[in-house]
Amino acid sequence: MYEIVDVEQALRRAAPHQLVGVVEDALRKHCGARWVEFRLADYGLRALQLVERTPGAEPSVPIHDSPQGRAFGAQEPYVTHGSDAVLVHLPVTVRGDRLGVLTVALPSGADVGAVLPGLGQVCEGLGHEILVAERDTDLYVLARRATRLTLAAEMQWQLLPGRSCARPEFALGAHLEPAYAIFGDNYDWSVSAGRLTLTITNGMGEGIEAALLTNLAINALRNARRAGLGLADQAALADQAVYAQYRGRAFVSVLLLCFDLATGEVEAVDAGSPRLWRLRGHSVESVSFEAQFPLGMFEDSHYVPERFTVRPGDRLLFGSDGVYAAVSPEGESYGERALARALSGTRLLPPTHVPQAVLRELAAYHGGTPLEDDALVVCLDWYGTPSTVAV
């Protein structure tokens, strides 16, 4: 696979909707591939959807019960052997954000170990080009949906930064339910050289009105952050923007956090209902802050940041009120005891798997009936820098 540079250049030159075809042509030429399939994870993280309809191929395969899903879940290549081909399933991931799986059919007897490094590089290049291509084509966005999105959900998914992110200092994963009909819950993050800014949001209301409200708040927060304002001023500017539009008739609950990547010191502004739990060792505790007014509830609200510190090995779980306030058939809220048990029970899973696992537990806890509100879970594992680990 010495021609990887040629493949990457061909991907950059290709039309946005032709990326999979470019990869297939290149792998046919360079390693004798018989065919190639590319699948993207759907919005609900339940299926891997075929990007281009290939004759004879299943349009959708389950994430939790398929060879492709095994590669996606483990984030490692998975090889299966057929009668006349070796199928290599490879995760396609960009900076920790799991996009999907590339399946390459190689001739029987092929030296898979020799081509795996090159195939991994091709997957990395394909992932980056897909993110760029999505500006100009609906092909990949359409492939992600197993069913139609509501308009509110369409707006919310376009607003999200991704579903996961990883750096040496941390890794995080997030998920929203109902994936195809969300309206008010949202999350956002931004990573710079020295800090991670994380926002957990819950806009009041339902449907398109909730989505519009959350869109305004998120973009106001981004505008303030990109202007170089501190966390409290970000909240104040967004508060003013929401109040100016709704005059207190609607407001947004938000938990804003800024992590110092070098020290683990965290600045937080609690302006509403999203909450935080911490798993440290085998102990789970709720991390509480002084409650302040949600964004847009009153004119010119003043926000005061609080501080705490994360240690290497800490796991933080953030949940919207649709998670912790959901009740069992007996009337007990999920946040009272069950959420802590779920966080302890998932401690061996990577953070990308935790949100879905918690939401599955929540669905069972709720009695299997549809939730009455959006449910948002974000999981963050803190590794720290080499200097903080050594202390």
mmCIF file of C-alpha atoms in Angstrom, residues 15-323:
data_model
loop_
_atom_site.group_PDB
_atom_site.id
_atom_site.type_symbol
_atom_site.label_atom_id
_atom_site.label_comp_id
_atom_site.label_asym_id
_atom_site.label_seq_id
_atom_site.Cartn_x
_atom_site.Cartn_y
_atom_site.Cartn_z
ATOM 1 C CA ALA A 15 -16.779 15.077 -6.434
ATOM 2 C CA PRO A 16 -18.395 14.993 -2.965
ATOM 3 C CA HIS A 17 -20.816 12.189 -3.879
ATOM 4 C CA GLN A 18 -18.142 9.970 -5.458
ATOM 5 C CA LEU A 19 -15.832 9.310 -2.495
ATOM 6 C CA VAL A 20 -16.798 5.659 -2.001
ATOM 7 C CA GLY A 21 -16.302 4.940 -5.687
ATOM 8 C CA VAL A 22 -12.833 6.518 -5.585
ATOM 9 C CA VAL A 23 -11.880 4.316 -2.638
ATOM 10 C CA GLU A 24 -13.197 1.191 -4.381
ATOM 11 C CA ASP A 25 -11.306 1.947 -7.608
ATOM 12 C CA ALA A 26 -8.099 2.595 -5.676
ATOM 13 C CA LEU A 27 -8.351 -0.572 -3.585
ATOM 14 C CA ARG A 28 -9.152 -2.691 -6.646
ATOM 15 C CA LYS A 29 -5.973 -1.379 -8.238
ATOM 16 C CA HIS A 30 -3.626 -1.430 -5.260
ATOM 17 C CA CYS A 31 -4.628 -4.547 -3.312
ATOM 18 C CA GLY A 32 -6.938 -6.526 -5.598
ATOM 19 C CA ALA A 33 -10.141 -5.724 -3.715
ATOM 20 C CA ARG A 34 -13.201 -7.336 -5.279
ATOM 21 C CA TRP A 35 -15.682 -4.822 -3.910
ATOM 22 C CA VAL A 36 -16.074 -2.194 -1.226
ATOM 23 C CA GLU A 37 -19.023 -1.144 0.978
ATOM 24 C CA PHE A 38 -19.262 1.896 3.187
ATOM 25 C CA ARG A 39 -21.867 2.212 5.936
ATOM 26 C CA LEU A 40 -22.664 5.119 8.236
ATOM 27 C CA ALA A 41 -24.136 4.835 11.726
ATOM 28 C CA ASP A 42 -27.737 5.984 11.840
ATOM 29 C CA TYR A 43 -28.897 8.760 14.164
ATOM 30 C CA GLY A 44 -30.192 6.280 16.721
ATOM 31 C CA LEU A 45 -26.889 4.320 16.775
ATOM 32 C CA ARG A 46 -28.822 1.138 16.128
ATOM 33 C CA ALA A 47 -27.906 0.366 12.514
ATOM 34 C CA LEU A 48 -25.179 0.850 9.933
ATOM 35 C CA GLN A 49 -26.698 2.208 6.744
ATOM 36 C CA LEU A 50 -25.283 1.537 3.279
ATOM 37 C CA VAL A 51 -24.197 4.801 1.647
ATOM 38 C CA GLU A 52 -24.757 3.697 -1.942
ATOM 39 C CA ARG A 53 -27.308 1.076 -2.861
ATOM 40 C CA THR A 54 -25.285 -1.916 -4.070
ATOM 41 C CA PRO A 55 -27.173 -4.765 -5.796
ATOM 42 C CA GLY A 56 -27.504 -7.711 -3.420
ATOM 43 C CA ALA A 57 -26.274 -5.821 -0.375
ATOM 44 C CA GLU A 58 -28.350 -5.337 2.752
ATOM 45 C CA PRO A 59 -29.265 -1.636 2.990
ATOM 46 C CA SER A 60 -29.020 -1.782 6.791
ATOM 47 C CA VAL A 61 -27.265 -4.048 9.292
ATOM 48 C CA PRO A 62 -27.613 -3.880 13.090
ATOM 49 C CA ILE A 63 -24.784 -2.364 15.092
ATOM 50 C CA HIS A 64 -25.155 -4.876 17.915
ATOM 51 C CA ASP A 65 -25.349 -8.081 15.882
ATOM 52 C CA SER A 66 -23.198 -7.909 12.752
ATOM 53 C CA PRO A 67 -19.526 -8.126 11.753
ATOM 54 C CA GLN A 68 -19.628 -4.474 10.710
ATOM 55 C CA GLY A 69 -21.120 -3.552 14.066
ATOM 56 C CA ARG A 70 -18.363 -5.432 15.862
ATOM 57 C CA ALA A 71 -15.734 -3.316 14.105
ATOM 58 C CA PHE A 72 -17.717 -0.169 14.865
ATOM 59 C CA GLY A 73 -18.184 -0.997 18.533
ATOM 60 C CA ALA A 74 -14.640 -2.175 19.243
ATOM 61 C CA GLN A 75 -13.083 0.467 16.976
ATOM 62 C CA GLU A 76 -10.767 -2.191 15.610
ATOM 63 C CA PRO A 77 -10.623 -4.080 12.295
ATOM 64 C CA TYR A 78 -12.645 -7.282 12.226
ATOM 65 C CA VAL A 79 -11.968 -9.996 9.646
ATOM 66 C CA THR A 80 -14.389 -12.654 8.399
ATOM 67 C CA HIS A 81 -13.692 -15.405 5.862
ATOM 68 C CA GLY A 82 -16.077 -16.356 3.101
ATOM 69 C CA SER A 83 -15.905 -19.065 0.482
ATOM 70 C CA ASP A 84 -14.152 -16.885 -2.081
ATOM 71 C CA ALA A 85 -13.121 -13.715 -0.238
ATOM 72 C CA VAL A 86 -11.770 -12.282 2.987
ATOM 73 C CA LEU A 87 -13.934 -9.481 4.346
ATOM 74 C CA VAL A 88 -12.127 -6.794 6.310
ATOM 75 C CA HIS A 89 -14.410 -4.476 8.289
ATOM 76 C CA LEU A 90 -12.676 -1.262 9.356
ATOM 77 C CA PRO A 91 -13.974 1.582 11.554
ATOM 78 C CA VAL A 92 -14.070 5.030 9.993
ATOM 79 C CA THR A 93 -13.487 7.548 12.771
ATOM 80 C CA VAL A 94 -12.393 11.186 12.799
ATOM 81 C CA ARG A 95 -10.838 12.603 15.988
ATOM 82 C CA GLY A 96 -12.791 10.179 18.108
ATOM 83 C CA ASP A 97 -16.111 10.706 16.305
ATOM 84 C CA ARG A 98 -17.301 7.309 15.068
ATOM 85 C CA LEU A 99 -18.799 7.716 11.598
ATOM 86 C CA GLY A 100 -19.185 4.214 10.236
ATOM 87 C CA VAL A 101 -17.483 1.136 8.779
ATOM 88 C CA LEU A 102 -15.677 0.411 5.504
ATOM 89 C CA THR A 103 -15.865 -3.216 4.353
ATOM 90 C CA VAL A 104 -13.238 -4.403 1.865
ATOM 91 C CA ALA A 105 -13.541 -7.796 0.131
ATOM 92 C CA LEU A 106 -10.051 -9.154 -0.556
ATOM 93 C CA PRO A 107 -9.189 -12.320 -2.523
ATOM 94 C CA SER A 108 -8.958 -15.537 -0.522
ATOM 95 C CA GLY A 109 -5.434 -16.035 0.706
ATOM 96 C CA ALA A 110 -4.657 -12.316 0.777
ATOM 97 C CA ASP A 111 -2.096 -11.209 3.360
ATOM 98 C CA VAL A 112 -4.490 -9.158 5.468
ATOM 99 C CA GLY A 113 -1.836 -8.169 7.992
ATOM 100 C CA ALA A 114 0.261 -6.582 5.287
ATOM 101 C CA VAL A 115 -2.505 -4.336 3.989
ATOM 102 C CA LEU A 116 -4.214 -3.409 7.279
ATOM 103 C CA PRO A 117 -2.027 -0.335 8.000
ATOM 104 C CA GLY A 118 -2.712 1.053 4.540
ATOM 105 C CA LEU A 119 -6.426 0.324 4.778
ATOM 106 C CA GLY A 120 -6.509 2.173 8.093
ATOM 107 C CA GLN A 121 -4.969 5.228 6.455
ATOM 108 C CA VAL A 122 -7.538 5.056 3.659
ATOM 109 C CA CYS A 123 -10.334 5.000 6.261
ATOM 110 C CA GLU A 124 -8.868 8.019 7.996
ATOM 111 C CA GLY A 125 -8.680 9.946 4.738
ATOM 112 C CA LEU A 126 -12.203 8.891 3.764
ATOM 113 C CA GLY A 127 -13.594 10.070 7.099
ATOM 114 C CA HIS A 128 -12.035 13.508 6.820
ATOM 115 C CA GLU A 129 -13.249 13.949 3.258
ATOM 116 C CA ILE A 130 -16.810 12.951 4.185
ATOM 117 C CA LEU A 131 -16.962 15.711 6.783
ATOM 118 C CA VAL A 132 -15.874 18.207 4.122
ATOM 119 C CA ALA A 133 -18.171 16.736 1.450
ATOM 120 C CA GLU A 134 -21.263 17.061 3.646
ATOM 121 C CA ARG A 135 -21.209 20.795 2.956
ATOM 122 C CA ASP A 136 -22.017 20.108 -0.693
ATOM 123 C CA THR A 137 -24.085 16.908 -0.856
ATOM 124 C CA ASP A 138 -26.944 15.259 1.056
ATOM 125 C CA LEU A 139 -25.702 11.745 0.233
ATOM 126 C CA TYR A 140 -24.101 11.014 3.603
ATOM 127 C CA VAL A 141 -26.735 12.821 5.654
ATOM 128 C CA LEU A 142 -29.455 10.776 3.944
ATOM 129 C CA ALA A 143 -27.571 7.543 4.563
ATOM 130 C CA ARG A 144 -27.565 8.212 8.303
ATOM 131 C CA ARG A 145 -31.346 8.137 8.670
ATOM 132 C CA ALA A 146 -33.187 4.866 9.140
ATOM 133 C CA THR A 147 -36.470 6.751 9.048
ATOM 134 C CA ARG A 148 -37.611 10.302 8.479
ATOM 135 C CA LEU A 149 -36.514 13.014 10.918
ATOM 136 C CA THR A 150 -38.982 15.529 12.267
ATOM 137 C CA LEU A 151 -38.173 19.118 11.320
ATOM 138 C CA ALA A 152 -37.182 19.885 14.925
ATOM 139 C CA ALA A 153 -34.819 16.898 14.983
ATOM 140 C CA GLU A 154 -33.343 17.931 11.626
ATOM 141 C CA MET A 155 -32.483 21.324 13.116
ATOM 142 C CA GLN A 156 -31.006 19.835 16.274
ATOM 143 C CA TRP A 157 -28.767 17.275 14.545
ATOM 144 C CA GLN A 158 -27.397 19.946 12.218
ATOM 145 C CA LEU A 159 -26.524 21.991 15.292
ATOM 146 C CA LEU A 160 -24.543 19.257 17.071
ATOM 147 C CA PRO A 161 -20.726 19.100 16.834
ATOM 148 C CA GLY A 162 -20.630 15.303 16.568
ATOM 149 C CA ARG A 163 -21.360 12.325 18.813
ATOM 150 C CA SER A 164 -17.923 11.829 20.308
ATOM 151 C CA CYS A 165 -14.532 13.474 20.612
ATOM 152 C CA ALA A 166 -11.157 12.302 21.884
ATOM 153 C CA ARG A 167 -7.878 13.911 22.845
ATOM 154 C CA PRO A 168 -4.990 12.749 25.012
ATOM 155 C CA GLU A 169 -6.499 14.564 28.005
ATOM 156 C CA PHE A 170 -10.095 13.295 27.668
ATOM 157 C CA ALA A 171 -12.647 11.340 25.685
ATOM 158 C CA LEU A 172 -16.369 11.994 25.523
ATOM 159 C CA GLY A 173 -19.490 10.575 23.962
ATOM 160 C CA ALA A 174 -23.063 11.819 23.756
ATOM 161 C CA HIS A 175 -26.466 10.607 22.639
ATOM 162 C CA LEU A 176 -30.018 11.924 22.376
ATOM 163 C CA GLU A 177 -33.347 10.122 22.402
ATOM 164 C CA PRO A 178 -35.759 9.975 20.694
ATOM 165 C CA ALA A 179 -33.115 10.338 17.980
ATOM 166 C CA TYR A 180 -35.580 11.008 15.168
ATOM 167 C CA ALA A 181 -37.917 13.309 17.080
ATOM 168 C CA ILE A 182 -35.839 15.361 19.534
ATOM 169 C CA PHE A 183 -36.714 19.020 19.957
ATOM 170 C CA GLY A 184 -35.190 20.911 22.922
ATOM 171 C CA ASP A 185 -32.172 19.065 24.337
ATOM 172 C CA ASN A 186 -28.733 19.731 22.909
ATOM 173 C CA TYR A 187 -25.026 19.627 23.658
ATOM 174 C CA ASP A 188 -22.043 21.489 22.300
ATOM 175 C CA TRP A 189 -18.294 21.425 22.741
ATOM 176 C CA SER A 190 -15.195 23.188 21.533
ATOM 177 C CA VAL A 191 -11.556 22.235 22.094
ATOM 178 C CA SER A 192 -8.601 24.621 21.907
ATOM 179 C CA ALA A 193 -4.931 24.237 22.795
ATOM 180 C CA GLY A 194 -5.582 24.680 26.490
ATOM 181 C CA ARG A 195 -9.258 24.127 27.228
ATOM 182 C CA LEU A 196 -12.430 22.201 26.574
ATOM 183 C CA THR A 197 -15.714 24.096 26.684
ATOM 184 C CA LEU A 198 -18.766 21.874 27.148
ATOM 185 C CA THR A 199 -22.413 22.943 27.123
ATOM 186 C CA ILE A 200 -25.467 20.857 28.054
ATOM 187 C CA THR A 201 -28.734 22.543 27.034
ATOM 188 C CA ASN A 202 -32.452 22.010 27.544
ATOM 189 C CA GLY A 203 -34.796 24.439 25.786
ATOM 190 C CA MET A 204 -38.342 24.599 27.112
ATOM 191 C CA GLY A 205 -41.333 23.694 25.000
ATOM 192 C CA GLU A 206 -41.933 21.131 22.289
ATOM 193 C CA GLY A 207 -41.428 20.630 18.588
ATOM 194 C CA ILE A 208 -40.190 23.376 16.311
ATOM 195 C CA GLU A 209 -40.573 26.087 18.962
ATOM 196 C CA ALA A 210 -38.166 24.286 21.305
ATOM 197 C CA ALA A 211 -35.715 23.698 18.453
ATOM 198 C CA LEU A 212 -35.763 27.364 17.460
ATOM 199 C CA LEU A 213 -35.223 28.432 21.065
ATOM 200 C CA THR A 214 -32.276 26.068 21.527
ATOM 201 C CA ASN A 215 -30.760 27.132 18.204
ATOM 202 C CA LEU A 216 -30.817 30.761 19.318
ATOM 203 C CA ALA A 217 -29.211 29.955 22.676
ATOM 204 C CA ILE A 218 -26.473 27.711 21.243
ATOM 205 C CA ASN A 219 -25.495 30.212 18.575
ATOM 206 C CA ALA A 220 -25.490 33.065 21.102
ATOM 207 C CA LEU A 221 -23.170 31.038 23.334
ATOM 208 C CA ARG A 222 -20.902 30.230 20.397
ATOM 209 C CA ASN A 223 -20.844 33.874 19.339
ATOM 210 C CA ALA A 224 -19.783 34.939 22.833
ATOM 211 C CA ARG A 225 -17.195 32.160 23.133
ATOM 212 C CA ARG A 226 -15.674 33.010 19.756
ATOM 213 C CA ALA A 227 -15.476 36.653 20.811
ATOM 214 C CA GLY A 228 -13.141 35.554 23.595
ATOM 215 C CA LEU A 229 -15.544 36.143 26.493
ATOM 216 C CA GLY A 230 -15.288 34.223 29.749
ATOM 217 C CA LEU A 231 -17.838 31.638 30.806
ATOM 218 C CA ALA A 232 -20.004 33.975 32.909
ATOM 219 C CA ASP A 233 -20.082 36.571 30.128
ATOM 220 C CA GLN A 234 -20.997 33.883 27.605
ATOM 221 C CA ALA A 235 -24.010 33.019 29.730
ATOM 222 C CA ALA A 236 -24.914 36.700 30.150
ATOM 223 C CA LEU A 237 -24.766 37.431 26.421
ATOM 224 C CA ALA A 238 -26.879 34.380 25.585
ATOM 225 C CA ASP A 239 -29.311 35.346 28.346
ATOM 226 C CA GLN A 240 -29.733 38.784 26.772
ATOM 227 C CA ALA A 241 -30.221 37.301 23.300
ATOM 228 C CA VAL A 242 -32.937 34.914 24.442
ATOM 229 C CA TYR A 243 -34.688 37.542 26.567
ATOM 230 C CA ALA A 244 -34.626 40.070 23.726
ATOM 231 C CA GLN A 245 -36.424 37.565 21.495
ATOM 232 C CA TYR A 246 -38.913 36.053 23.950
ATOM 233 C CA ARG A 247 -39.185 38.647 26.754
ATOM 234 C CA GLY A 248 -39.288 35.921 29.394
ATOM 235 C CA ARG A 249 -42.029 33.841 27.738
ATOM 236 C CA ALA A 250 -39.488 31.110 26.959
ATOM 237 C CA PHE A 251 -36.101 30.285 28.428
ATOM 238 C CA VAL A 252 -33.247 27.802 28.153
ATOM 239 C CA SER A 253 -31.726 25.715 30.935
ATOM 240 C CA VAL A 254 -27.999 25.221 30.475
ATOM 241 C CA LEU A 255 -24.940 23.881 32.252
ATOM 242 C CA LEU A 256 -21.726 25.481 30.983
ATOM 243 C CA LEU A 257 -18.285 24.115 31.821
ATOM 244 C CA CYS A 258 -14.743 25.065 30.865
ATOM 245 C CA PHE A 259 -11.992 22.512 31.553
ATOM 246 C CA ASP A 260 -8.326 23.508 31.842
ATOM 247 C CA LEU A 261 -6.598 20.686 29.973
ATOM 248 C CA ALA A 262 -3.316 21.154 31.847
ATOM 249 C CA THR A 263 -4.616 21.243 35.428
ATOM 250 C CA GLY A 264 -8.078 19.668 35.408
ATOM 251 C CA GLU A 265 -9.577 22.784 36.981
ATOM 252 C CA VAL A 266 -13.159 23.349 35.854
ATOM 253 C CA GLU A 267 -15.196 26.532 35.780
ATOM 254 C CA ALA A 268 -18.951 25.981 35.780
ATOM 255 C CA VAL A 269 -22.118 28.038 35.422
ATOM 256 C CA ASP A 270 -25.334 26.247 36.365
ATOM 257 C CA ALA A 271 -28.230 28.070 34.717
ATOM 258 C CA GLY A 272 -31.007 25.511 34.848
ATOM 259 C CA SER A 273 -31.869 21.848 34.857
ATOM 260 C CA PRO A 274 -29.009 19.754 33.332
ATOM 261 C CA ARG A 275 -27.130 17.889 36.101
ATOM 262 C CA LEU A 276 -23.778 16.223 36.677
ATOM 263 C CA TRP A 277 -22.704 12.976 38.361
ATOM 264 C CA ARG A 278 -19.103 11.894 38.986
ATOM 265 C CA LEU A 279 -17.707 8.368 39.180
ATOM 266 C CA ARG A 280 -14.404 8.423 41.084
ATOM 267 C CA GLY A 281 -13.013 4.991 41.789
ATOM 268 C CA HIS A 282 -16.101 2.962 42.705
ATOM 269 C CA SER A 283 -17.995 5.874 44.221
ATOM 270 C CA VAL A 284 -20.728 7.833 42.437
ATOM 271 C CA GLU A 285 -21.812 11.243 43.681
ATOM 272 C CA SER A 286 -23.940 14.060 42.371
ATOM 273 C CA VAL A 287 -21.990 17.278 41.789
ATOM 274 C CA SER A 288 -24.184 20.193 42.740
ATOM 275 C CA PHE A 289 -23.809 23.883 41.983
ATOM 276 C CA GLU A 290 -25.575 27.018 43.078
ATOM 277 C CA ALA A 291 -28.644 27.249 40.870
ATOM 278 C CA GLN A 292 -28.877 30.401 38.766
ATOM 279 C CA PHE A 293 -31.599 31.651 36.447
ATOM 280 C CA PRO A 294 -32.055 29.910 33.077
ATOM 281 C CA LEU A 295 -31.072 31.935 30.032
ATOM 282 C CA GLY A 296 -33.767 34.408 29.014
ATOM 283 C CA MET A 297 -35.970 34.071 32.092
ATOM 284 C CA PHE A 298 -35.265 37.625 33.283
ATOM 285 C CA GLU A 299 -33.628 40.690 31.806
ATOM 286 C CA ASP A 300 -29.906 41.224 32.565
ATOM 287 C CA SER A 301 -29.353 38.176 34.789
ATOM 288 C CA HIS A 302 -25.944 38.070 36.436
ATOM 289 C CA TYR A 303 -23.996 34.793 36.393
ATOM 290 C CA VAL A 304 -21.271 33.746 38.822
ATOM 291 C CA PRO A 305 -18.964 30.839 37.939
ATOM 292 C CA GLU A 306 -18.063 28.099 40.400
ATOM 293 C CA ARG A 307 -15.001 25.859 40.362
ATOM 294 C CA PHE A 308 -14.079 22.257 40.995
ATOM 295 C CA THR A 309 -11.288 19.910 39.885
ATOM 296 C CA VAL A 310 -11.314 16.658 37.950
ATOM 297 C CA ARG A 311 -8.675 14.007 38.518
ATOM 298 C CA PRO A 312 -7.241 11.474 36.079
ATOM 299 C CA GLY A 313 -9.573 8.492 36.087
ATOM 300 C CA ASP A 314 -12.714 10.512 36.822
ATOM 301 C CA ARG A 315 -15.806 9.840 34.753
ATOM 302 C CA LEU A 316 -18.422 12.596 34.500
ATOM 303 C CA LEU A 317 -21.994 11.928 33.396
ATOM 304 C CA PHE A 318 -24.298 14.770 32.368
ATOM 305 C CA GLY A 319 -28.032 14.271 32.028
ATOM 306 C CA SER A 320 -31.024 16.371 31.071
ATOM 307 C CA ASP A 321 -34.213 16.381 33.132
ATOM 308 C CA GLY A 322 -35.670 13.906 30.638
ATOM 309 C CA VAL A 323 -33.184 11.421 32.128
#
